[in-house]
Structures are given as C-alpha cells and as structure tokens.
Short mmCIF file of C-alpha atoms in Angstrom, two decimals:
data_model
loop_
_atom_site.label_atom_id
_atom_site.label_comp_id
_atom_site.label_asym_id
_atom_site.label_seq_id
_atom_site.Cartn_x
_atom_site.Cartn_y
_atom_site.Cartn_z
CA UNK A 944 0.99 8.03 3.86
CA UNK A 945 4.49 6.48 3.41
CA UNK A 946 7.39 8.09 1.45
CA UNK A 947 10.00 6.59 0.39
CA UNK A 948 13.36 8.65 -0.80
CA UNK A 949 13.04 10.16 -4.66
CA UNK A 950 13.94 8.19 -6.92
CA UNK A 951 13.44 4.79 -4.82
CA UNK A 952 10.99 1.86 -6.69
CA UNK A 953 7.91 1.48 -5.29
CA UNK A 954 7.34 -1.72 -5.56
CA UNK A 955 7.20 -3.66 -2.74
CA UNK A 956 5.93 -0.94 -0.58
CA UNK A 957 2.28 -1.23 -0.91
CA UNK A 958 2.12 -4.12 1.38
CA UNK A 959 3.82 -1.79 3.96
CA UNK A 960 0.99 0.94 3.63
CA UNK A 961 -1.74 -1.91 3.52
CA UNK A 962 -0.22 -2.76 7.15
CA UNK A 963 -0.74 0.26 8.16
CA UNK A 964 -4.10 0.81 7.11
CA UNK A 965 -5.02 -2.28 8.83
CA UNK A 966 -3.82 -0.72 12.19
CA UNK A 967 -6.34 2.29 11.00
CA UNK A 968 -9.06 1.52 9.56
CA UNK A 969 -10.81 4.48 10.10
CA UNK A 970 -8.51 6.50 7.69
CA UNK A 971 -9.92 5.55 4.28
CA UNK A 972 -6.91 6.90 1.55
CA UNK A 973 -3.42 5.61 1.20
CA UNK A 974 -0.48 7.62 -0.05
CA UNK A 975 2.82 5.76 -1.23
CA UNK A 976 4.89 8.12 -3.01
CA UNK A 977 8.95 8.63 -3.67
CA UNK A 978 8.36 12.65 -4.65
CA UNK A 979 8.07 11.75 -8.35
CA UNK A 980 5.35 8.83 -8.44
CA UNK A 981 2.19 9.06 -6.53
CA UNK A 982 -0.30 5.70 -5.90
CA UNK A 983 -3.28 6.45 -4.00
CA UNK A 984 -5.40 3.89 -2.48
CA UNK A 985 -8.98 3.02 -0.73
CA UNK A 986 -10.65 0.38 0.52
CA UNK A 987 -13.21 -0.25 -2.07
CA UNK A 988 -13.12 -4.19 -2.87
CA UNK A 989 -13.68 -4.28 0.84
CA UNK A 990 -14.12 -1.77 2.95
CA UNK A 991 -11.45 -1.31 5.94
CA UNK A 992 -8.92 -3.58 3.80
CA UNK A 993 -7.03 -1.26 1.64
CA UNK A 994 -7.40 -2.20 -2.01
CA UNK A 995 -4.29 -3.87 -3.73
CA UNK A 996 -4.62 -1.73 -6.82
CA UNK A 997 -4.03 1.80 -6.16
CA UNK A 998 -7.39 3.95 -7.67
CA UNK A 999 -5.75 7.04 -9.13
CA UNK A 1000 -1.50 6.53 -10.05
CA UNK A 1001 0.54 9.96 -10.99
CA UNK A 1002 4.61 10.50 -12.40
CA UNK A 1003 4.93 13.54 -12.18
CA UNK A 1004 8.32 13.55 -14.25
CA UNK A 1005 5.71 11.49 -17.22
CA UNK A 1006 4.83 13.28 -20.13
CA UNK A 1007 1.35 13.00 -19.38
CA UNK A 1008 -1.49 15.13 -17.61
CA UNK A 1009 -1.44 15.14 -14.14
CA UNK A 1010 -5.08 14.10 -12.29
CA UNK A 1011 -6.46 17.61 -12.09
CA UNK A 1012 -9.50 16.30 -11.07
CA UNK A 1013 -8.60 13.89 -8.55
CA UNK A 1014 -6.01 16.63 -7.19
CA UNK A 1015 -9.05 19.04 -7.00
CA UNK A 1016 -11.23 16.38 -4.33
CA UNK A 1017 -7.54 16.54 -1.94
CA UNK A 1018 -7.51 20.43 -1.37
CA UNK A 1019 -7.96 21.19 1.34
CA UNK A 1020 -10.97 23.43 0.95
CA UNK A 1021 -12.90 20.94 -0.95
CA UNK A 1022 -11.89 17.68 0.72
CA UNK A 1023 -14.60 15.49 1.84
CA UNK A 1024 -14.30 11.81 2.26
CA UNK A 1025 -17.48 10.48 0.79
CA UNK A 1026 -16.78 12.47 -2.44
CA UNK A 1027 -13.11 10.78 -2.24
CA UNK A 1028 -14.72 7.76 -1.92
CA UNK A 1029 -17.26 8.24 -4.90
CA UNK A 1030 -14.63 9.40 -7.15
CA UNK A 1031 -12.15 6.14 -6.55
CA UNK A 1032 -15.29 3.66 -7.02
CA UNK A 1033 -16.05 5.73 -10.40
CA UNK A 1034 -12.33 5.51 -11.20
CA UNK A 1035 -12.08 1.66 -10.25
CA UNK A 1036 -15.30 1.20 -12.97
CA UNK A 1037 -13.43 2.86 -15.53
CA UNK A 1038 -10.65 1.17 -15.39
CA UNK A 1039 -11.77 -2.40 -15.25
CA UNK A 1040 -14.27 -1.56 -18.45
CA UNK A 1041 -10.62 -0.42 -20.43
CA UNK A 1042 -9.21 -3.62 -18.77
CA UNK A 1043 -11.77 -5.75 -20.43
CA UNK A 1044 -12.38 -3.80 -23.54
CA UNK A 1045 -8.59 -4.42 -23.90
CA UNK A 1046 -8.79 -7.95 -23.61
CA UNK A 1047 -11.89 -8.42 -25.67
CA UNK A 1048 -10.01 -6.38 -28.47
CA UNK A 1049 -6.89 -9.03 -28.28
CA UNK A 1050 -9.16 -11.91 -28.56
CA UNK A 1051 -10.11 -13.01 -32.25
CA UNK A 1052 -13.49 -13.40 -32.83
CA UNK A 1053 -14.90 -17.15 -33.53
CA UNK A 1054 -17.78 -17.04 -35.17
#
C-alpha cells in the first residue's frame, strides 16, 4: 500500500507501488490512495508483475456508488486471496468488453 497526502495527484505513483511489488511478489493487491481516491491493483496480465491498470478505481468525494462489492471481498472476515483474485480477472473482462464496445460504437460502419 502507498499513501500519498489527501488531496495529492496520483499520477505518477503507480510506478512507485509496481516497485514495490516487485520486491514482494508474494503479496498479490496494490493500494495507492491519497484518502479520497483509491486504485487497487493485481498481477493479472502476468502474474508477480503488478498490472499497469489498476482493476477496481474509487473517489470517494465522486458522485457515484462506491464498490460495495469489491469492498465486501477486503473485510476482514471474508477476505480470501483467490476470491480477490477471481473478482479482479472478472472485473479486468468487463472492462475491456466496455473498452471495445466503446470503440466499435465510434467507428462508422462500411458496408
């Protein structure tokens, strides 16, 4: 986990916590957070190098709704890593589909 002061942009700082996930490869989620936003990261494009897109992103000052159900897999009571791990390969699926549904949907059709 690093944390950087509130307030303070991220970017920039994932590098730092990919260094240090190199040094320990056995723990298998990233944390880089400034209080308000939240990036969490795993090592699913290959395992023990920590991915460069975090699998799960959070601002908590966003008018949005906050990742109840990724939240739920970090208590403490129901933590478990290969459900952690399940859950950010699932999340990494998603997201590339909307990536390329996206891109499909700004591309005019040639027929």
């Amino acid at each position: 986990m690093e944390a950087k002061e509130a307030g303070r942009e991220l970017a920039g700082f994932d590098e730092q916590l990919a260094d240090y996930s190199a040094k320990a490869p056995e723990a298998k989620l990233g944390i880089l957070t400034n209080g308000i936003q939240w990036r969490f990261f795993t090592d699913i494009v290959n395992e023990n190098v920590m991915d460069k897109e975090p699998f799960v992103q959070w601002d908590v000052l966003a008018d949005e709704q906050p990742p109840i159900d990724f939240l739920t897999v970090l208590q403490k009571s129901e933590y478990n890593a290969g459900l952690l791990r399940a859950f950010a390969q699932r999340t990494r699926q998603q997201n590339l589909l909307v990536q390329e549904l996206a891109r499909l949907l700004r591309t005019p059709c040639r027929i």
